[in-house]
Short mmCIF file of C-alpha atoms and ligand atoms in Angstrom, two decimals:
data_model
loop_
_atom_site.label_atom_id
_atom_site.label_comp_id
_atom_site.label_asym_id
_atom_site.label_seq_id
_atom_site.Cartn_x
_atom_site.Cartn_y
_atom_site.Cartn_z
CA UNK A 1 -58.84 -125.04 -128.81
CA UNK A 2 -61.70 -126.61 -130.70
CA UNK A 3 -64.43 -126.60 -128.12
CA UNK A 4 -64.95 -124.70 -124.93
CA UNK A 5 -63.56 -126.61 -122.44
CA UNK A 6 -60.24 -127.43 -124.34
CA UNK A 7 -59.87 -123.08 -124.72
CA UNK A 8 -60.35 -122.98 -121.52
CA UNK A 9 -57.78 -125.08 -120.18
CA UNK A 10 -55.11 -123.12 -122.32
CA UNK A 11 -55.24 -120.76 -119.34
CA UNK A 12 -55.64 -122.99 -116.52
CA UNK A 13 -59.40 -123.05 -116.12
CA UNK A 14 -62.61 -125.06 -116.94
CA UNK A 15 -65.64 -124.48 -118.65
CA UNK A 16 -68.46 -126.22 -117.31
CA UNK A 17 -72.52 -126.37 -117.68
CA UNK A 18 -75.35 -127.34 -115.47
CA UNK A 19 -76.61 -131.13 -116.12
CA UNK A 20 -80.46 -132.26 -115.56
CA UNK A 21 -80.39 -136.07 -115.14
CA UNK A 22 -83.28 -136.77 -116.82
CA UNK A 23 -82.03 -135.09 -119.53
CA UNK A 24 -78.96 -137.41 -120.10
CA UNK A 25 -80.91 -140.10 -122.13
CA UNK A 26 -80.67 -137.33 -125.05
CA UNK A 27 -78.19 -137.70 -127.34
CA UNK A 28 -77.87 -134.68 -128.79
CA UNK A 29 -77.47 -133.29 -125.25
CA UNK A 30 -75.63 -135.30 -123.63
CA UNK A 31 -73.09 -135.14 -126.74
CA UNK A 32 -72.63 -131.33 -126.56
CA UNK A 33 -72.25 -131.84 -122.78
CA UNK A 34 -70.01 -134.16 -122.93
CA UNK A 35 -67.96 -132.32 -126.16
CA UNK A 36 -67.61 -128.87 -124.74
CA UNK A 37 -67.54 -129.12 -121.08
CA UNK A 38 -65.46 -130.22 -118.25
CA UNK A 39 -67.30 -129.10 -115.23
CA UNK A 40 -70.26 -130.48 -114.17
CA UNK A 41 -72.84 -128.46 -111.74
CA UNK A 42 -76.33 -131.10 -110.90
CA UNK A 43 -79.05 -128.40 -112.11
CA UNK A 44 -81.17 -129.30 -108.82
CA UNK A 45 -80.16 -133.05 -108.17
CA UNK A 46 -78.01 -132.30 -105.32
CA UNK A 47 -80.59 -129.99 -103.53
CA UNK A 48 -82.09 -130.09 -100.19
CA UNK A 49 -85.51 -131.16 -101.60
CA UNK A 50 -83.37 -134.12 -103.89
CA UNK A 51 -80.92 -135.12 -101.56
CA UNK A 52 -83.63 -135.22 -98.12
CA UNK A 53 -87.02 -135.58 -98.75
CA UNK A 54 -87.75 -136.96 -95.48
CA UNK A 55 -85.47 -135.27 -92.88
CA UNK A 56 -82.34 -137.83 -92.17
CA UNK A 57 -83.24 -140.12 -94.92
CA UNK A 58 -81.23 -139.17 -97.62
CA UNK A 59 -81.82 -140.66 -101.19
CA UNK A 60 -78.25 -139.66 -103.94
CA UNK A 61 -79.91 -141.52 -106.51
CA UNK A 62 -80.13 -138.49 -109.17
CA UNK A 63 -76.94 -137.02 -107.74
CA UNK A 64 -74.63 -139.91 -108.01
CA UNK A 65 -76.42 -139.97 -111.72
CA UNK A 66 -74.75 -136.66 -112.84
CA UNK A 67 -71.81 -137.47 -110.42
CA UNK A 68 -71.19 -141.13 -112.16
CA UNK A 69 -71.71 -139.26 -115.71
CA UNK A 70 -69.33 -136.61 -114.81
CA UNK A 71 -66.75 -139.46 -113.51
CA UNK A 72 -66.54 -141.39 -116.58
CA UNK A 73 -66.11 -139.06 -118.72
CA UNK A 74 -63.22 -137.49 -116.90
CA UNK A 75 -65.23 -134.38 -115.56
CA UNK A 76 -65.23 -132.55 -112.55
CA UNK A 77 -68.28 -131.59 -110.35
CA UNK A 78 -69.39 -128.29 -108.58
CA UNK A 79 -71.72 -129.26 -105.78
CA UNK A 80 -74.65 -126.94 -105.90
CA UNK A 81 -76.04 -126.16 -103.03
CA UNK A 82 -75.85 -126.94 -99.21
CA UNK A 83 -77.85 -124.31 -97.60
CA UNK A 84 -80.37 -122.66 -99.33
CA UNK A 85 -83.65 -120.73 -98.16
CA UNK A 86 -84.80 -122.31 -101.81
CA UNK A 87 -85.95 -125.65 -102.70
CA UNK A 88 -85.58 -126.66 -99.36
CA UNK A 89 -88.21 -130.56 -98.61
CA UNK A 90 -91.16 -129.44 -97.07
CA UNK A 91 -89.96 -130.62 -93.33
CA UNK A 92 -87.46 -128.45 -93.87
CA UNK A 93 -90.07 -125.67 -94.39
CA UNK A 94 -91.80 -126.25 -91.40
CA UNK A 95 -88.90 -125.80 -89.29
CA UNK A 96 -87.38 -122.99 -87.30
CA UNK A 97 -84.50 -122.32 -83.70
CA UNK A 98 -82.19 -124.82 -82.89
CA UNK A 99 -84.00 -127.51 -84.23
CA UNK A 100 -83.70 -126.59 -88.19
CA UNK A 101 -79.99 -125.29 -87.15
CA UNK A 102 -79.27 -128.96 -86.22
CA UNK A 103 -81.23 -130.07 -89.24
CA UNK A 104 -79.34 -127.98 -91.68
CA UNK A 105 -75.58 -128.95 -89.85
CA UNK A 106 -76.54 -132.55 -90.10
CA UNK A 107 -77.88 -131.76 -93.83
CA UNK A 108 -74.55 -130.14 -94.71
CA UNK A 109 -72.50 -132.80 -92.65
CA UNK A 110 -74.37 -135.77 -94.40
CA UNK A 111 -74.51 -134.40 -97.75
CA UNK A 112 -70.64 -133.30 -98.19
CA UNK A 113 -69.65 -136.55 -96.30
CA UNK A 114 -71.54 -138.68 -99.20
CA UNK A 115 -69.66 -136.99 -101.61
CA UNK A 116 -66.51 -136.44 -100.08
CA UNK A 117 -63.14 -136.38 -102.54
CA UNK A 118 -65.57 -136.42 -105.67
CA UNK A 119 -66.70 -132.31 -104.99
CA UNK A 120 -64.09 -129.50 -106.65
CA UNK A 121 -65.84 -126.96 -104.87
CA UNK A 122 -69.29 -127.07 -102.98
CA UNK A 123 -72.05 -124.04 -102.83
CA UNK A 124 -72.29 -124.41 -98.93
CA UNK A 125 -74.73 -121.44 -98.56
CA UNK A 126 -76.61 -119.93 -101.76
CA UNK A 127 -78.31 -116.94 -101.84
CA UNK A 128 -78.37 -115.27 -98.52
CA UNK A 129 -78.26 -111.61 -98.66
CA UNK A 130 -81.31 -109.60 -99.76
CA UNK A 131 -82.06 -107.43 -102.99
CA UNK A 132 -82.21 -103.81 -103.03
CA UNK A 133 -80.42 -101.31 -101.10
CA UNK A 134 -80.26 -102.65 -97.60
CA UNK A 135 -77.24 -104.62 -97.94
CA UNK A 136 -79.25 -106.99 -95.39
CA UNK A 137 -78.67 -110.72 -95.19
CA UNK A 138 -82.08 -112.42 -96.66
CA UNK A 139 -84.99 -113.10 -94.32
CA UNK A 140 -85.77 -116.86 -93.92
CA UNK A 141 -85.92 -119.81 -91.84
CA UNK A 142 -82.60 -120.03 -91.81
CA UNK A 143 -81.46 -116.87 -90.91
CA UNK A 144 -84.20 -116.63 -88.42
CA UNK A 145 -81.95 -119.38 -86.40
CA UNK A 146 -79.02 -116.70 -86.01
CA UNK A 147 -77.01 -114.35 -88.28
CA UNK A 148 -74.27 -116.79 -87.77
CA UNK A 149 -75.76 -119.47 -89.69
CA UNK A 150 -73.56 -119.32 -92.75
CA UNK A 151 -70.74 -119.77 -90.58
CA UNK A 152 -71.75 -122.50 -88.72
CA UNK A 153 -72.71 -124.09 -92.32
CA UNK A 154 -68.93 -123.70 -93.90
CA UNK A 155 -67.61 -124.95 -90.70
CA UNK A 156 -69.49 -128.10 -90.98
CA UNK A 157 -68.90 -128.55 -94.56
CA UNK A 158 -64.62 -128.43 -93.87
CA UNK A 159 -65.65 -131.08 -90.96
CA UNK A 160 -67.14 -133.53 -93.35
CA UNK A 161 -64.71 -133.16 -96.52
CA UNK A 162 -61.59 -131.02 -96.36
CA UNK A 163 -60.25 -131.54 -99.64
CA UNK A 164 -63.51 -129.63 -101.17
CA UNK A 165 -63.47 -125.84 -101.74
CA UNK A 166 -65.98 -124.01 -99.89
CA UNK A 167 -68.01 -121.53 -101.93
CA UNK A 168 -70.94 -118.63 -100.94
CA UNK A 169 -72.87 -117.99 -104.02
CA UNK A 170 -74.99 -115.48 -105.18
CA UNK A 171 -76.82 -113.62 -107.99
CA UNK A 172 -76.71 -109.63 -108.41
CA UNK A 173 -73.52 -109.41 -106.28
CA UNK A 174 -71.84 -108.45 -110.36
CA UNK A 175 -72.09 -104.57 -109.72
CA UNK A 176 -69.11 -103.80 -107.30
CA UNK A 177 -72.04 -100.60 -106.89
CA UNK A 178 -74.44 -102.47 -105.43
CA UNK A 179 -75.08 -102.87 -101.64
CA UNK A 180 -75.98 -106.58 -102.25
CA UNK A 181 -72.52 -106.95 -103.63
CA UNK A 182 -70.82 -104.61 -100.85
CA UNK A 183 -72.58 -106.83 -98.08
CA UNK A 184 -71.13 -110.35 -99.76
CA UNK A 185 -67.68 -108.41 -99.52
CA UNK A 186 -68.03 -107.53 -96.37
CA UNK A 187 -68.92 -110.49 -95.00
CA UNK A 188 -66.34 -112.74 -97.09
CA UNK A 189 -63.63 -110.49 -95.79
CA UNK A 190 -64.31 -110.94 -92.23
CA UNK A 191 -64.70 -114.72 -92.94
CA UNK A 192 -60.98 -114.56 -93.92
CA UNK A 193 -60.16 -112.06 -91.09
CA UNK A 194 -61.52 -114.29 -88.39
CA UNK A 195 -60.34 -118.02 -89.99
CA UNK A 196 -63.85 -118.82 -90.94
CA UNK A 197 -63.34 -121.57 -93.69
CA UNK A 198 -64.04 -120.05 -97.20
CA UNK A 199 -62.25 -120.57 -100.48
CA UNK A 200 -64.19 -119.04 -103.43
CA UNK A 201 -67.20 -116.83 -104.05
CA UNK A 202 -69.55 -117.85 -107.04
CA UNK A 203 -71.23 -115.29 -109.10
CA UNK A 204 -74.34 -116.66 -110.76
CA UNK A 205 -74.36 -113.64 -113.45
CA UNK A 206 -77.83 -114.63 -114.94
CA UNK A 207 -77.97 -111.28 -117.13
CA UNK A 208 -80.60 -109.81 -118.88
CA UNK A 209 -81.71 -106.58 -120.37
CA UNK A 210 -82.76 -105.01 -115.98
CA UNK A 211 -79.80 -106.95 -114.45
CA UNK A 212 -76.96 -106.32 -117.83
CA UNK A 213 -73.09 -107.11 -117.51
CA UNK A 214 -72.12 -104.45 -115.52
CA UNK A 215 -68.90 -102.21 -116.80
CA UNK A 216 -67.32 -102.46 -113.17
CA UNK A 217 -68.16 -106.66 -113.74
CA UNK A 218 -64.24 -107.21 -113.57
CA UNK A 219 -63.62 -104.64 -110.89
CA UNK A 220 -65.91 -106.85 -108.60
CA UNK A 221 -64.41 -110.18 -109.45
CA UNK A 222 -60.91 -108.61 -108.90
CA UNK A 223 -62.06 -106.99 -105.53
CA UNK A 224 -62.92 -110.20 -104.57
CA UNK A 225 -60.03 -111.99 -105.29
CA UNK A 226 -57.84 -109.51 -103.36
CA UNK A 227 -59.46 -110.46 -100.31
CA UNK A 228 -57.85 -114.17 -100.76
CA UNK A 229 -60.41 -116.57 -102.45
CA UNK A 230 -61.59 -118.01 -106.04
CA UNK A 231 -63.90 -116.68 -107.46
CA UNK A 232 -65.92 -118.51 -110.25
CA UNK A 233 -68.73 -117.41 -112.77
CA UNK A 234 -71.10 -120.35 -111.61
CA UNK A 235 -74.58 -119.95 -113.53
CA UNK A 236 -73.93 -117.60 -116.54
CA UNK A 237 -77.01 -117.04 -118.87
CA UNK A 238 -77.45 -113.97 -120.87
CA UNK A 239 -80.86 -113.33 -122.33
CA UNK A 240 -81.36 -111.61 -126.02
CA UNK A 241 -79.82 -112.74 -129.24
CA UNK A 242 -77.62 -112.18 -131.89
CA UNK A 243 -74.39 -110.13 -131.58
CA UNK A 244 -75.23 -108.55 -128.73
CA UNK A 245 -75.94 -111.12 -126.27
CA UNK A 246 -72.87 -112.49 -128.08
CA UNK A 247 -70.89 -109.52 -126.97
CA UNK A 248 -71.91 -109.51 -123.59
CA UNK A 249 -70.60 -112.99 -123.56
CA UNK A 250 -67.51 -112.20 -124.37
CA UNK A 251 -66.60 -109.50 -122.11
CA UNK A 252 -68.06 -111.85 -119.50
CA UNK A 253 -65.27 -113.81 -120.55
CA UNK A 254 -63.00 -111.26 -120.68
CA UNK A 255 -63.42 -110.35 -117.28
CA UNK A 256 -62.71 -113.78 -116.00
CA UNK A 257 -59.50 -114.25 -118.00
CA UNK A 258 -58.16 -110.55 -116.46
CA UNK A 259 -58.46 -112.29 -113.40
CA UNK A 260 -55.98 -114.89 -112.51
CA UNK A 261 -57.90 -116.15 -109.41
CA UNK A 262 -61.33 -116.61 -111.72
CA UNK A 263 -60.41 -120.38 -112.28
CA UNK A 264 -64.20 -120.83 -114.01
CA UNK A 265 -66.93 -120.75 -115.72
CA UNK A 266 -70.08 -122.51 -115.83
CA UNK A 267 -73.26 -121.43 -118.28
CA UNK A 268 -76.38 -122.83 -116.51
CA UNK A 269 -77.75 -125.27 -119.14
CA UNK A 270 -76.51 -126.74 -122.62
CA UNK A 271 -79.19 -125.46 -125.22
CA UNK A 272 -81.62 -122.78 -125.49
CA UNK A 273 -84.74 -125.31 -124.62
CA UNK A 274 -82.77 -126.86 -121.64
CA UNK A 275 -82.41 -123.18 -119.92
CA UNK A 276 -84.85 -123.07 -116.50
CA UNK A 277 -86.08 -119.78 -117.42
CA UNK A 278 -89.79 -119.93 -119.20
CA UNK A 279 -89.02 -117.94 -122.31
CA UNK A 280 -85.82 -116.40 -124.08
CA UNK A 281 -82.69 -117.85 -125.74
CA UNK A 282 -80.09 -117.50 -123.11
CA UNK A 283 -77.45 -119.71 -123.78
CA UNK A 284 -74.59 -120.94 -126.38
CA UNK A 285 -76.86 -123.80 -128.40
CA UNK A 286 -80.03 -123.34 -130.31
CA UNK A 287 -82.66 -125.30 -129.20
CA UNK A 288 -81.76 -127.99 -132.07
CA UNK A 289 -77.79 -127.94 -130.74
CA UNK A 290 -76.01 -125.37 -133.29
CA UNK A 291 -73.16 -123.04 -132.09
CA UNK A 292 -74.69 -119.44 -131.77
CA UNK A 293 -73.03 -116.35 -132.40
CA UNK A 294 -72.93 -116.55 -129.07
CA UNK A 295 -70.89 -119.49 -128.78
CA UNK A 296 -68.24 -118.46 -131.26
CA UNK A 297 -67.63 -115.05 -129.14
CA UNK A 298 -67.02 -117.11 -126.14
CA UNK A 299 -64.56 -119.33 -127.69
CA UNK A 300 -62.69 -116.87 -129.30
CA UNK A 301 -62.40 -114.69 -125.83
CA UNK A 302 -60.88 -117.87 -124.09
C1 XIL B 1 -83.00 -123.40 -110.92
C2 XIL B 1 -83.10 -124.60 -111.87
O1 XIL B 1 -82.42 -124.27 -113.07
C3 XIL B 1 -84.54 -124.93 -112.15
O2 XIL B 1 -84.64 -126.15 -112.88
C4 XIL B 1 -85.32 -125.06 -110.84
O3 XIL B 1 -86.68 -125.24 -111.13
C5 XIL B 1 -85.13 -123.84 -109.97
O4 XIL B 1 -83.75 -123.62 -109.76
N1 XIL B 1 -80.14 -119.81 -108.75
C6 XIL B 1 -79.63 -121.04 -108.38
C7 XIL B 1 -80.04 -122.26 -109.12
O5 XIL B 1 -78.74 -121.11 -107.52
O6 XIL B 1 -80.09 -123.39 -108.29
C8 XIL B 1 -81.38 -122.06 -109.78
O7 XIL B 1 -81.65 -123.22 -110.58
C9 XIL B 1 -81.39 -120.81 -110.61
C10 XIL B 1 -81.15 -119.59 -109.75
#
């Protein structure tokens, strides 16, 4: 194919970007968006803080944005993210025990339920576990309310739309090594074990010259997928330049397409000036919209 997403679907699967609403009134972005992908994640518009600012008044106003843009033009949309210990409205914050469990069920329930039969796949719980060694789940309001949190979270998302797939998503859960990524495992595969409702595991693989592709990157998404869910490349950004950010690309890439059950990929932003991190040139578009080397490397790995 010509363009990303139409390589993609040679093989069965999409190729999709993150969307900032406000960022839609720009041609030139909204053109490549619309050109090369056909996957739509809401960069922060479906977020706690976005979607609750006050706690059971619920404003979709940004989110239906992307959704409706994604609609008409024929895309589909990953819904990014339920439960998070991030970017969570300041009520939120301030809450702890059963009453912020409630909170967050009735976040999940109301949020999913809005945009029920529109979702391909939701991020019900983002970024749980902890970094480092300790393979321990994260420490946060949420947790604090019981380990079985995440649980209670994909069981409420099924409740309130059963046609969407359930995702856990994480970052530095790419090195099958890595306790972080042996704790996901662990706890996807007794999810599956016990009938708790999960269909996919995201992998955010935002790279960079500490946190590289690692060489066992397919070996994890294949371990993965032998325990019986999707698994999907949900935030992909590479830091550095040139041909070698362009190879890492493509044996990110690579690694999907050896899996059959990696139906995805989605970089996390559309040019170089639209990526959330402060400094660097971490995606497939120059700031002024050209292909990059990096771009070409992807499209000739799909
Ligand atoms: C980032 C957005 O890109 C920024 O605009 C925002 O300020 C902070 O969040 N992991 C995630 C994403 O799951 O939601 C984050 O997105 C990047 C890291």
């Amino acid at each position: 194919g010509s363009t990303l997403q139409a390589a993609a679907s040679g093989s069965g699967r999409y190729f999709g970007t993150a969307i900032a609403a406000s960022r839609l009134s720009d041609g030139t972005y909204s053109g490549i968006a619309n050109r090369e992908f056909n996957m739509i994640t809401a960069e922060n518009e479906m977020k706690a803080d976005a979607t609750e600012p006050n706690q059971n008044q619920f404003n979709f106003t940004n989110g239906d944005r992307i959704l409706s843009w994604a609609q008409s033009n024929g895309k589909r949309v990953r819904g990014h993210a339920l439960a998070w210990y991030s970017q969570q409205p300041g009520w939120m914050q301030n809450m702890s025990g059963s009453s912020l469990r409630s909170a967050m069920l009735n976040h999940v329930t109301q949020v999913a339920g809005h945009y029920k039969g529109k979702i391909y796949a939701w991020d019900v719980v983002n970024e749980a576990f902890a970094d480092g060694s300790s393979g321990a789940r994260r420490d946060s309001n949420l947790q604090r309310t019981g380990n079985d949190w995440i649980e209670a979270a994909f069981k409420a998302a099924r409740s309130a739309d059963s046609g969407a797939k359930l995702c856990y998503n994480d970052y530095n859960t790419d090195n099958w090594s890595d306790a972080k990524t042996q704790a996901v495992y662990t706890m996807v595969k007794d999810f599956k074990s016990r009938g708790v409702p999960i269909d996919c595991v995201g992998f955010q693989s935002h790279f960079n010259s500490q946190s590289p592709v690692p060489s066992n990157y397919q070996t994890t998404l294949q371990n993965f997928a032998n325990l019986g869910v999707d698994v999907q490349i949900t935030e992909l950004d590479i830091e550095g330049s040139g041909s070698s950010q362009a190879s890492s690309y493509q044996r990110v890439v690579q690694a999907c397409l050896a899996v059959s059950r990696c139906t995805g990929i989605t970089v996390w932003g559309v040019r170089d000036s639209d990526s959330w991190r402060s400094s660097g040139t971490p995606l497939l578009f120059d700031g002024s919209g050209n292909k990059k080397a990096a771009y070409t490397s992807v499209l000739n790995a799909l």
